Amino acid sequence: MTDDPPPHPALLPAGFTDLLPPDAEAEARLTETLTASFTAHGYQRVKPPLVEFESTLFAGSGAAVAEQTFRFMDPESQRMMGLRADTTPQIARIATTRLAHAPRPLRLAYAGQCLLVRGSHLAPERQVAQAGIELIGPDLPAADAEIITAAAAALHAAGLESISIDLTMPPLIPALLGDAAPHAALIRALDRKDAADITAQGGSLAPVLLALLHAAGPAEPGLAALAAIALPPQIRLLADRLAATVAAIRAEAPDLRLTIDPVEFRGYRYHTGIAVTIFAPGRQAELGRGGRYLCDNGESATGITLYPDTILAVAPRHAPRPRIFLPHGTAPAIAASCRAQDFATIIGLVPAADDAAEARRLHCTHLWRADRALPLQGS
Amino acid sequence: MTDDPPPHPALLPAGFTDLLPPDAEAEARLTETLTASFTAHGYQRVKPPLVEFESTLFAGSGAAVAEQTFRFMDPESQRMMGLRADTTPQIARIATTRLAHAPRPLRLAYAGQCLLVRGSHLAPERQVAQAGIELIGPDLPAADAEIITAAAAALHAAGLESISIDLTMPPLIPALLGDAAPHAALIRALDRKDAADITAQGGSLAPVLLALLHAAGPAEPGLAALAAIALPPQIRLLADRLAATVAAIRAEAPDLRLTIDPVEFRGYRYHTGIAVTIFAPGRQAELGRGGRYLCDNGESATGITLYPDTILAVAPRHAPRPRIFLPHGTAPAIAASCRAQDFATIIGLVPAADDAAEARRLHCTHLWRADRALPLQGS
């Protein structure tokens, strides 16, 4: 704490914001649209709490977000608790404890807020909405494909027509580099996708690494290139899994814009198989991200998290609901009838000298006058 | 922290729970229903963050929940932040800062989670959902009545037909007792509504206090009794405001079950006028609560917070969505058509030896067979 004067009453901590009208309504409706689509695809909603013991929050894949998690002591148990920074580890916990005996494949959905200790330069937000699905059980290309097509369907329901989906296989490069501590310079070169540097640092693996690098791009030519590379059998299995996943996606969604990137492996800290990032076309912002991982008990699972705040910025908005001003004393039955016609009703609390002027002052689009909804000019 | 072994992975801190299927879905749909009703009544959604500086969180009416608020230091600003324990103070902050220039009356709605440091014996939950409305601006009976009828309409939309609404005027008893430090024993007697004890402790005020006590009950006879009591002019104004609010409610909702309790004044820590508690009939649980208060800048406002978790326990449930099992290889267009008919589709990831058995194992109500949705017996 400092001795500075208290902040201005409107000041929020960096990375926290108030959503105002009409954005808060749009975000809520968007989240409803995404979760309704998840439900229609057989994913049943669960709602873990915002707070857990850190020992359960950081188990399994949760360890990846430990340093981004706000922690404080529970005065009741005197144990440390954390505010979730990611929902997926909580869903995995529920799947392997309370729902351990539910039949597999187990399909779960969620939507809620997460809190981060620090924002980044590119993503300063420290409260992030998440809406996602997890498919717990079989480690199959069809399962990886299902969460991808279900996420794409949810984004389609939200009005996003031409998303782009990038598939990676994060275990591939580590498996290729082997157990020997990899050369930091080579990791950096792969990370920057710098062909000259990969050649310089890759040693005997350089030809394979360069071929993998060149296979990145649209899925079908990329898979053809990948198939032509001479790979050790263990690596070939991973490449084949990527190809099988693309095939399973194509069976469900032939027109989806798919790219593959066999060299990408950073930033997927707990993924043990196919991983995925969803982009809006021509934009840097990620609409969602996910992939295959292991639950704390070793059970395989895959999932995708969508980011409603990011999606809100690119999704088409619903037309705002028309607002009708009902002068003081308008019968309640008229108000109810206006609401049944999808108006938001704004009731005059006192008689107004000029109802039309009062309606405009309150940003109404319509005025109830002479037994009908009169559209207001200029609104 | 203790040296005890870590808790079982399924253990959550006291007062925190996982909502599982179908409860999580039911709670989300209930909240959507409540907020859609608020929107139809002209209340525009805002979404304050879960975290604020404690200096803004505890300003004005927020001081009442300071001791129930989890606090921790912001590593970025090194100021103390708090996790909201109540949403109303945040809405008041938004109204008087970012929306200071929005026209009055200003109608705002919200829905989200709150966190409490300690649960109580009767209400052990430490994460509490809130969905509410605030009407900022005119201090009028019509404004008090509007938030009450709007909250009742939202509960009606959620399927609750016969709620009971208790109106109080928390400033009345303190105004009657006057500036002199009131006798603690009299306060306790009033709190317990103990007529004998009020007589013993009330001194010269005992007859008026007993008459007020006897006015508690159904609104119309209560108001008649209240009208017959000889009250000092300042107290009469407060009683008249209660009567005017009941009249304004009756104009909108003649059949609402209303009670008044002129003696009640504890537990409304920041209310400066009419306060309200909403009950399900025959139940102790509060469905909602609210009343008139002052924003940090002195502007008058009134609002009601509904508690979706409590409402969920008494509201009728929607019929669960039928679940249809689509055997492996079912065409995507059939899945889409089932979803359009409001089925949740469960797609077979691998061929099943017995599709009907697999459908039952996955708790499906229907199976896609021979080009139609076959209902499964016993489901």
PDB file of N, CA and C in Angstrom, chain B residues 265-351:
ATOM      1  N   PHE B 265     -36.518  -2.721  11.266  1.00  0.00           N
ATOM      2  CA  PHE B 265     -35.523  -1.761  10.786  1.00  0.00           C
ATOM      3  C   PHE B 265     -34.101  -2.299  10.860  1.00  0.00           C
ATOM      4  N   ARG B 266     -33.915  -3.482  11.400  1.00  0.00           N
ATOM      5  CA  ARG B 266     -32.564  -4.038  11.445  1.00  0.00           C
ATOM      6  C   ARG B 266     -32.304  -4.814  10.155  1.00  0.00           C
ATOM      7  N   GLY B 267     -31.054  -4.967   9.808  1.00  0.00           N
ATOM      8  CA  GLY B 267     -30.707  -5.737   8.630  1.00  0.00           C
ATOM      9  C   GLY B 267     -30.843  -4.951   7.337  1.00  0.00           C
ATOM     10  N   TYR B 268     -31.314  -3.704   7.447  1.00  0.00           N
ATOM     11  CA  TYR B 268     -31.349  -2.828   6.272  1.00  0.00           C
ATOM     12  C   TYR B 268     -30.325  -1.743   6.539  1.00  0.00           C
ATOM     13  N   ARG B 269     -29.074  -2.086   6.350  1.00  0.00           N
ATOM     14  CA  ARG B 269     -28.027  -1.268   6.928  1.00  0.00           C
ATOM     15  C   ARG B 269     -27.838   0.056   6.223  1.00  0.00           C
ATOM     16  N   TYR B 270     -28.206   0.129   4.958  1.00  0.00           N
ATOM     17  CA  TYR B 270     -27.970   1.410   4.280  1.00  0.00           C
ATOM     18  C   TYR B 270     -29.243   1.971   3.659  1.00  0.00           C
ATOM     19  N   HIS B 271     -30.403   1.494   4.076  1.00  0.00           N
ATOM     20  CA  HIS B 271     -31.630   1.931   3.435  1.00  0.00           C
ATOM     21  C   HIS B 271     -32.170   3.202   4.068  1.00  0.00           C
ATOM     22  N   THR B 272     -32.559   4.141   3.200  1.00  0.00           N
ATOM     23  CA  THR B 272     -32.984   5.466   3.639  1.00  0.00           C
ATOM     24  C   THR B 272     -34.467   5.682   3.381  1.00  0.00           C
ATOM     25  N   GLY B 273     -35.160   4.663   2.924  1.00  0.00           N
ATOM     26  CA  GLY B 273     -36.589   4.794   2.649  1.00  0.00           C
ATOM     27  C   GLY B 273     -37.193   3.413   2.606  1.00  0.00           C
ATOM     28  N   ILE B 274     -38.226   3.251   1.774  1.00  0.00           N
ATOM     29  CA  ILE B 274     -38.900   1.966   1.638  1.00  0.00           C
ATOM     30  C   ILE B 274     -37.880   0.847   1.369  1.00  0.00           C
ATOM     31  N   ALA B 275     -37.991  -0.224   2.126  1.00  0.00           N
ATOM     32  CA  ALA B 275     -37.184  -1.415   1.864  1.00  0.00           C
ATOM     33  C   ALA B 275     -38.124  -2.595   1.664  1.00  0.00           C
ATOM     34  N   VAL B 276     -37.616  -3.640   1.027  1.00  0.00           N
ATOM     35  CA  VAL B 276     -38.489  -4.718   0.595  1.00  0.00           C
ATOM     36  C   VAL B 276     -37.755  -6.057   0.698  1.00  0.00           C
ATOM     37  N   THR B 277     -38.490  -7.059   1.116  1.00  0.00           N
ATOM     38  CA  THR B 277     -37.984  -8.428   1.086  1.00  0.00           C
ATOM     39  C   THR B 277     -39.027  -9.283   0.362  1.00  0.00           C
ATOM     40  N   ILE B 278     -38.558 -10.147  -0.523  1.00  0.00           N
ATOM     41  CA  ILE B 278     -39.469 -10.992  -1.298  1.00  0.00           C
ATOM     42  C   ILE B 278     -39.296 -12.435  -0.836  1.00  0.00           C
ATOM     43  N   PHE B 279     -40.405 -13.065  -0.478  1.00  0.00           N
ATOM     44  CA  PHE B 279     -40.399 -14.445   0.001  1.00  0.00           C
ATOM     45  C   PHE B 279     -41.221 -15.335  -0.916  1.00  0.00           C
ATOM     46  N   ALA B 280     -40.816 -16.585  -0.994  1.00  0.00           N
ATOM     47  CA  ALA B 280     -41.712 -17.598  -1.546  1.00  0.00           C
ATOM     48  C   ALA B 280     -42.717 -17.937  -0.457  1.00  0.00           C
ATOM     49  N   PRO B 281     -43.983 -18.206  -0.819  1.00  0.00           N
ATOM     50  CA  PRO B 281     -44.997 -18.428   0.207  1.00  0.00           C
ATOM     51  C   PRO B 281     -44.651 -19.630   1.077  1.00  0.00           C
ATOM     52  N   GLY B 282     -44.831 -19.454   2.369  1.00  0.00           N
ATOM     53  CA  GLY B 282     -44.627 -20.570   3.280  1.00  0.00           C
ATOM     54  C   GLY B 282     -43.177 -20.960   3.475  1.00  0.00           C
ATOM     55  N   ARG B 283     -42.274 -20.127   3.008  1.00  0.00           N
ATOM     56  CA  ARG B 283     -40.867 -20.496   3.112  1.00  0.00           C
ATOM     57  C   ARG B 283     -40.102 -19.388   3.822  1.00  0.00           C
ATOM     58  N   GLN B 284     -39.060 -19.811   4.467  1.00  0.00           N
ATOM     59  CA  GLN B 284     -38.225 -18.850   5.158  1.00  0.00           C
ATOM     60  C   GLN B 284     -37.273 -18.150   4.194  1.00  0.00           C
ATOM     61  N   ALA B 285     -36.905 -18.828   3.122  1.00  0.00           N
ATOM     62  CA  ALA B 285     -35.844 -18.323   2.248  1.00  0.00           C
ATOM     63  C   ALA B 285     -36.269 -17.032   1.565  1.00  0.00           C
ATOM     64  N   GLU B 286     -35.353 -16.082   1.525  1.00  0.00           N
ATOM     65  CA  GLU B 286     -35.585 -14.837   0.810  1.00  0.00           C
ATOM     66  C   GLU B 286     -35.238 -15.023  -0.662  1.00  0.00           C
ATOM     67  N   LEU B 287     -36.162 -14.647  -1.528  1.00  0.00           N
ATOM     68  CA  LEU B 287     -35.904 -14.691  -2.967  1.00  0.00           C
ATOM     69  C   LEU B 287     -35.203 -13.435  -3.432  1.00  0.00           C
ATOM     70  N   GLY B 288     -35.376 -12.348  -2.667  1.00  0.00           N
ATOM     71  CA  GLY B 288     -34.771 -11.081  -3.054  1.00  0.00           C
ATOM     72  C   GLY B 288     -34.939 -10.064  -1.950  1.00  0.00           C
ATOM     73  N   ARG B 289     -34.215  -8.975  -2.098  1.00  0.00           N
ATOM     74  CA  ARG B 289     -34.258  -7.938  -1.071  1.00  0.00           C
ATOM     75  C   ARG B 289     -33.722  -6.660  -1.678  1.00  0.00           C
ATOM     76  N   GLY B 290     -34.199  -5.545  -1.155  1.00  0.00           N
ATOM     77  CA  GLY B 290     -33.705  -4.273  -1.676  1.00  0.00           C
ATOM     78  C   GLY B 290     -34.337  -3.096  -0.958  1.00  0.00           C
ATOM     79  N   GLY B 291     -34.246  -1.942  -1.593  1.00  0.00           N
ATOM     80  CA  GLY B 291     -34.822  -0.755  -0.998  1.00  0.00           C
ATOM     81  C   GLY B 291     -34.105   0.503  -1.445  1.00  0.00           C
ATOM     82  N   ARG B 292     -34.542   1.598  -0.844  1.00  0.00           N
ATOM     83  CA  ARG B 292     -34.011   2.907  -1.234  1.00  0.00           C
ATOM     84  C   ARG B 292     -32.741   3.216  -0.457  1.00  0.00           C
ATOM     85  N   TYR B 293     -31.807   3.832  -1.151  1.00  0.00           N
ATOM     86  CA  TYR B 293     -30.514   4.169  -0.549  1.00  0.00           C
ATOM     87  C   TYR B 293     -29.970   5.410  -1.231  1.00  0.00           C
ATOM     88  N   LEU B 294     -28.874   5.902  -0.713  1.00  0.00           N
ATOM     89  CA  LEU B 294     -28.210   7.048  -1.324  1.00  0.00           C
ATOM     90  C   LEU B 294     -26.913   6.587  -1.973  1.00  0.00           C
ATOM     91  N   CYS B 295     -26.691   7.042  -3.201  1.00  0.00           N
ATOM     92  CA  CYS B 295     -25.393   6.797  -3.836  1.00  0.00           C
ATOM     93  C   CYS B 295     -24.329   7.618  -3.109  1.00  0.00           C
ATOM     94  N   ASP B 296     -23.070   7.297  -3.404  1.00  0.00           N
ATOM     95  CA  ASP B 296     -21.948   7.955  -2.742  1.00  0.00           C
ATOM     96  C   ASP B 296     -22.007   9.480  -2.898  1.00  0.00           C
ATOM     97  N   ASN B 297     -22.577   9.961  -3.990  1.00  0.00           N
ATOM     98  CA  ASN B 297     -22.651  11.413  -4.236  1.00  0.00           C
ATOM     99  C   ASN B 297     -23.942  12.017  -3.707  1.00  0.00           C
ATOM    100  N   GLY B 298     -24.744  11.244  -2.981  1.00  0.00           N
ATOM    101  CA  GLY B 298     -25.972  11.769  -2.403  1.00  0.00           C
ATOM    102  C   GLY B 298     -27.206  11.593  -3.275  1.00  0.00           C
ATOM    103  N   GLU B 299     -27.026  11.092  -4.494  1.00  0.00           N
ATOM    104  CA  GLU B 299     -28.192  10.880  -5.361  1.00  0.00           C
ATOM    105  C   GLU B 299     -29.025   9.720  -4.822  1.00  0.00           C
ATOM    106  N   SER B 300     -30.351   9.869  -4.867  1.00  0.00           N
ATOM    107  CA  SER B 300     -31.229   8.825  -4.356  1.00  0.00           C
ATOM    108  C   SER B 300     -31.405   7.718  -5.403  1.00  0.00           C
ATOM    109  N   ALA B 301     -31.584   6.514  -4.907  1.00  0.00           N
ATOM    110  CA  ALA B 301     -31.752   5.361  -5.800  1.00  0.00           C
ATOM    111  C   ALA B 301     -32.523   4.295  -5.046  1.00  0.00           C
ATOM    112  N   THR B 302     -33.099   3.362  -5.801  1.00  0.00           N
ATOM    113  CA  THR B 302     -33.739   2.211  -5.193  1.00  0.00           C
ATOM    114  C   THR B 302     -33.457   1.003  -6.075  1.00  0.00           C
ATOM    115  N   GLY B 303     -33.455  -0.158  -5.473  1.00  0.00           N
ATOM    116  CA  GLY B 303     -33.129  -1.348  -6.253  1.00  0.00           C
ATOM    117  C   GLY B 303     -33.512  -2.611  -5.520  1.00  0.00           C
ATOM    118  N   ILE B 304     -33.555  -3.693  -6.261  1.00  0.00           N
ATOM    119  CA  ILE B 304     -33.827  -5.009  -5.677  1.00  0.00           C
ATOM    120  C   ILE B 304     -32.831  -6.004  -6.252  1.00  0.00           C
ATOM    121  N   THR B 305     -32.301  -6.824  -5.365  1.00  0.00           N
ATOM    122  CA  THR B 305     -31.430  -7.924  -5.772  1.00  0.00           C
ATOM    123  C   THR B 305     -32.191  -9.229  -5.612  1.00  0.00           C
ATOM    124  N   LEU B 306     -32.271 -10.025  -6.667  1.00  0.00           N
ATOM    125  CA  LEU B 306     -32.830 -11.371  -6.582  1.00  0.00           C
ATOM    126  C   LEU B 306     -31.681 -12.371  -6.448  1.00  0.00           C
ATOM    127  N   TYR B 307     -31.974 -13.487  -5.787  1.00  0.00           N
ATOM    128  CA  TYR B 307     -30.964 -14.512  -5.527  1.00  0.00           C
ATOM    129  C   TYR B 307     -31.272 -15.767  -6.330  1.00  0.00           C
ATOM    130  N   PRO B 308     -30.678 -15.914  -7.513  1.00  0.00           N
ATOM    131  CA  PRO B 308     -31.012 -17.059  -8.373  1.00  0.00           C
ATOM    132  C   PRO B 308     -30.837 -18.415  -7.692  1.00  0.00           C
ATOM    133  N   ASP B 309     -29.829 -18.550  -6.813  1.00  0.00           N
ATOM    134  CA  ASP B 309     -29.627 -19.858  -6.170  1.00  0.00           C
ATOM    135  C   ASP B 309     -30.843 -20.238  -5.326  1.00  0.00           C
ATOM    136  N   THR B 310     -31.380 -19.255  -4.604  1.00  0.00           N
ATOM    137  CA  THR B 310     -32.544 -19.494  -3.766  1.00  0.00           C
ATOM    138  C   THR B 310     -33.791 -19.718  -4.617  1.00  0.00           C
ATOM    139  N   ILE B 311     -33.917 -18.903  -5.653  1.00  0.00           N
ATOM    140  CA  ILE B 311     -35.081 -19.014  -6.540  1.00  0.00           C
ATOM    141  C   ILE B 311     -35.095 -20.381  -7.221  1.00  0.00           C
ATOM    142  N   LEU B 312     -33.901 -20.847  -7.612  1.00  0.00           N
ATOM    143  CA  LEU B 312     -33.786 -22.143  -8.291  1.00  0.00           C
ATOM    144  C   LEU B 312     -34.400 -23.263  -7.464  1.00  0.00           C
ATOM    145  N   ALA B 313     -34.278 -23.144  -6.154  1.00  0.00           N
ATOM    146  CA  ALA B 313     -34.765 -24.211  -5.275  1.00  0.00           C
ATOM    147  C   ALA B 313     -36.294 -24.260  -5.231  1.00  0.00           C
ATOM    148  N   VAL B 314     -36.966 -23.156  -5.572  1.00  0.00           N
ATOM    149  CA  VAL B 314     -38.427 -23.136  -5.459  1.00  0.00           C
ATOM    150  C   VAL B 314     -39.134 -22.951  -6.802  1.00  0.00           C
ATOM    151  N   ALA B 315     -38.402 -22.550  -7.848  1.00  0.00           N
ATOM    152  CA  ALA B 315     -39.046 -22.313  -9.141  1.00  0.00           C
ATOM    153  C   ALA B 315     -39.272 -23.645  -9.851  1.00  0.00           C
ATOM    154  N   PRO B 316     -40.336 -23.723 -10.657  1.00  0.00           N
ATOM    155  CA  PRO B 316     -40.523 -24.945 -11.450  1.00  0.00           C
ATOM    156  C   PRO B 316     -39.401 -25.088 -12.464  1.00  0.00           C
ATOM    157  N   ARG B 317     -39.009 -26.340 -12.712  1.00  0.00           N
ATOM    158  CA  ARG B 317     -37.935 -26.589 -13.672  1.00  0.00           C
ATOM    159  C   ARG B 317     -38.510 -26.783 -15.068  1.00  0.00           C
ATOM    160  N   HIS B 318     -37.769 -26.296 -16.052  1.00  0.00           N
ATOM    161  CA  HIS B 318     -38.101 -26.650 -17.431  1.00  0.00           C
ATOM    162  C   HIS B 318     -37.917 -28.149 -17.614  1.00  0.00           C
ATOM    163  N   ALA B 319     -38.721 -28.725 -18.484  1.00  0.00           N
ATOM    164  CA  ALA B 319     -38.486 -30.122 -18.848  1.00  0.00           C
ATOM    165  C   ALA B 319     -37.089 -30.217 -19.454  1.00  0.00           C
ATOM    166  N   PRO B 320     -36.344 -31.265 -19.098  1.00  0.00           N
ATOM    167  CA  PRO B 320     -35.013 -31.373 -19.697  1.00  0.00           C
ATOM    168  C   PRO B 320     -35.118 -31.562 -21.207  1.00  0.00           C
ATOM    169  N   ARG B 321     -34.150 -31.018 -21.922  1.00  0.00           N
ATOM    170  CA  ARG B 321     -34.121 -31.141 -23.374  1.00  0.00           C
ATOM    171  C   ARG B 321     -33.932 -32.613 -23.736  1.00  0.00           C
ATOM    172  N   PRO B 322     -34.695 -33.137 -24.691  1.00  0.00           N
ATOM    173  CA  PRO B 322     -34.487 -34.541 -25.083  1.00  0.00           C
ATOM    174  C   PRO B 322     -33.099 -34.712 -25.696  1.00  0.00           C
ATOM    175  N   ARG B 323     -32.489 -35.862 -25.411  1.00  0.00           N
ATOM    176  CA  ARG B 323     -31.139 -36.180 -25.902  1.00  0.00           C
ATOM    177  C   ARG B 323     -31.249 -37.319 -26.902  1.00  0.00           C
ATOM    178  N   ILE B 324     -30.750 -37.097 -28.087  1.00  0.00           N
ATOM    179  CA  ILE B 324     -30.825 -38.146 -29.106  1.00  0.00           C
ATOM    180  C   ILE B 324     -29.429 -38.657 -29.439  1.00  0.00           C
ATOM    181  N   PHE B 325     -29.301 -39.993 -29.456  1.00  0.00           N
ATOM    182  CA  PHE B 325     -28.037 -40.615 -29.824  1.00  0.00           C
ATOM    183  C   PHE B 325     -28.000 -40.826 -31.332  1.00  0.00           C
ATOM    184  N   LEU B 326     -26.974 -40.305 -31.965  1.00  0.00           N
ATOM    185  CA  LEU B 326     -26.783 -40.466 -33.402  1.00  0.00           C
ATOM    186  C   LEU B 326     -25.636 -41.449 -33.600  1.00  0.00           C
ATOM    187  N   PRO B 327     -25.940 -42.647 -34.111  1.00  0.00           N
ATOM    188  CA  PRO B 327     -24.868 -43.640 -34.290  1.00  0.00           C
ATOM    189  C   PRO B 327     -23.726 -43.076 -35.130  1.00  0.00           C
ATOM    190  N   HIS B 328     -22.529 -43.604 -34.875  1.00  0.00           N
ATOM    191  CA  HIS B 328     -21.333 -43.214 -35.614  1.00  0.00           C
ATOM    192  C   HIS B 328     -21.605 -43.215 -37.105  1.00  0.00           C
ATOM    193  N   GLY B 329     -21.249 -42.137 -37.774  1.00  0.00           N
ATOM    194  CA  GLY B 329     -21.437 -42.064 -39.211  1.00  0.00           C
ATOM    195  C   GLY B 329     -22.733 -41.424 -39.650  1.00  0.00           C
ATOM    196  N   THR B 330     -23.616 -41.073 -38.703  1.00  0.00           N
ATOM    197  CA  THR B 330     -24.848 -40.367 -39.085  1.00  0.00           C
ATOM    198  C   THR B 330     -24.469 -39.069 -39.795  1.00  0.00           C
ATOM    199  N   ALA B 331     -25.171 -38.752 -40.858  1.00  0.00           N
ATOM    200  CA  ALA B 331     -24.815 -37.570 -41.656  1.00  0.00           C
ATOM    201  C   ALA B 331     -24.942 -36.293 -40.820  1.00  0.00           C
ATOM    202  N   PRO B 332     -24.007 -35.354 -40.989  1.00  0.00           N
ATOM    203  CA  PRO B 332     -24.079 -34.083 -40.242  1.00  0.00           C
ATOM    204  C   PRO B 332     -25.403 -33.353 -40.432  1.00  0.00           C
ATOM    205  N   ALA B 333     -26.001 -33.467 -41.618  1.00  0.00           N
ATOM    206  CA  ALA B 333     -27.264 -32.752 -41.857  1.00  0.00           C
ATOM    207  C   ALA B 333     -28.374 -33.289 -40.956  1.00  0.00           C
ATOM    208  N   ILE B 334     -28.330 -34.588 -40.651  1.00  0.00           N
ATOM    209  CA  ILE B 334     -29.336 -35.161 -39.740  1.00  0.00           C
ATOM    210  C   ILE B 334     -29.125 -34.617 -38.328  1.00  0.00           C
ATOM    211  N   ALA B 335     -27.870 -34.526 -37.907  1.00  0.00           N
ATOM    212  CA  ALA B 335     -27.588 -33.948 -36.585  1.00  0.00           C
ATOM    213  C   ALA B 335     -28.117 -32.522 -36.513  1.00  0.00           C
ATOM    214  N   ALA B 336     -27.861 -31.742 -37.563  1.00  0.00           N
ATOM    215  CA  ALA B 336     -28.321 -30.353 -37.569  1.00  0.00           C
ATOM    216  C   ALA B 336     -29.845 -30.300 -37.508  1.00  0.00           C
ATOM    217  N   SER B 337     -30.501 -31.202 -38.222  1.00  0.00           N
ATOM    218  CA  SER B 337     -31.961 -31.194 -38.226  1.00  0.00           C
ATOM    219  C   SER B 337     -32.507 -31.592 -36.857  1.00  0.00           C
ATOM    220  N   CYS B 338     -31.852 -32.538 -36.168  1.00  0.00           N
ATOM    221  CA  CYS B 338     -32.284 -32.890 -34.809  1.00  0.00           C
ATOM    222  C   CYS B 338     -32.128 -31.700 -33.864  1.00  0.00           C
ATOM    223  N   ARG B 339     -31.015 -30.987 -33.981  1.00  0.00           N
ATOM    224  CA  ARG B 339     -30.811 -29.814 -33.114  1.00  0.00           C
ATOM    225  C   ARG B 339     -31.865 -28.751 -33.401  1.00  0.00           C
ATOM    226  N   ALA B 340     -32.240 -28.617 -34.675  1.00  0.00           N
ATOM    227  CA  ALA B 340     -33.267 -27.636 -35.019  1.00  0.00           C
ATOM    228  C   ALA B 340     -34.613 -28.018 -34.416  1.00  0.00           C
ATOM    229  N   GLN B 341     -34.798 -29.316 -34.128  1.00  0.00           N
ATOM    230  CA  GLN B 341     -36.018 -29.765 -33.442  1.00  0.00           C
ATOM    231  C   GLN B 341     -35.841 -29.800 -31.931  1.00  0.00           C
ATOM    232  N   ASP B 342     -34.802 -29.127 -31.454  1.00  0.00           N
ATOM    233  CA  ASP B 342     -34.571 -28.932 -30.022  1.00  0.00           C
ATOM    234  C   ASP B 342     -34.023 -30.166 -29.307  1.00  0.00           C
ATOM    235  N   PHE B 343     -33.517 -31.119 -30.075  1.00  0.00           N
ATOM    236  CA  PHE B 343     -32.778 -32.208 -29.449  1.00  0.00           C
ATOM    237  C   PHE B 343     -31.362 -31.745 -29.113  1.00  0.00           C
ATOM    238  N   ALA B 344     -30.825 -32.300 -28.018  1.00  0.00           N
ATOM    239  CA  ALA B 344     -29.378 -32.283 -27.840  1.00  0.00           C
ATOM    240  C   ALA B 344     -28.851 -33.527 -28.530  1.00  0.00           C
ATOM    241  N   THR B 345     -27.880 -33.346 -29.418  1.00  0.00           N
ATOM    242  CA  THR B 345     -27.374 -34.480 -30.197  1.00  0.00           C
ATOM    243  C   THR B 345     -26.121 -35.057 -29.535  1.00  0.00           C
ATOM    244  N   ILE B 346     -26.130 -36.376 -29.374  1.00  0.00           N
ATOM    245  CA  ILE B 346     -24.987 -37.094 -28.813  1.00  0.00           C
ATOM    246  C   ILE B 346     -24.471 -37.989 -29.927  1.00  0.00           C
ATOM    247  N   ILE B 347     -23.305 -37.651 -30.457  1.00  0.00           N
ATOM    248  CA  ILE B 347     -22.803 -38.341 -31.640  1.00  0.00           C
ATOM    249  C   ILE B 347     -21.885 -39.486 -31.227  1.00  0.00           C
ATOM    250  N   GLY B 348     -22.117 -40.662 -31.793  1.00  0.00           N
ATOM    251  CA  GLY B 348     -21.251 -41.804 -31.521  1.00  0.00           C
ATOM    252  C   GLY B 348     -19.868 -41.575 -32.117  1.00  0.00           C
ATOM    253  N   LEU B 349     -18.837 -41.638 -31.287  1.00  0.00           N
ATOM    254  CA  LEU B 349     -17.477 -41.388 -31.776  1.00  0.00           C
ATOM    255  C   LEU B 349     -16.898 -42.628 -32.451  1.00  0.00           C
ATOM    256  N   VAL B 350     -17.450 -43.790 -32.103  1.00  0.00           N
ATOM    257  CA  VAL B 350     -17.015 -45.053 -32.720  1.00  0.00           C
ATOM    258  C   VAL B 350     -18.277 -45.876 -32.983  1.00  0.00           C
ATOM    259  N   PRO B 351     -18.221 -46.876 -33.860  1.00  0.00           N
ATOM    260  CA  PRO B 351     -19.392 -47.752 -34.052  1.00  0.00           C
ATOM    261  C   PRO B 351     -19.710 -48.495 -32.752  1.00  0.00           C
TER     262      PRO B 351
END
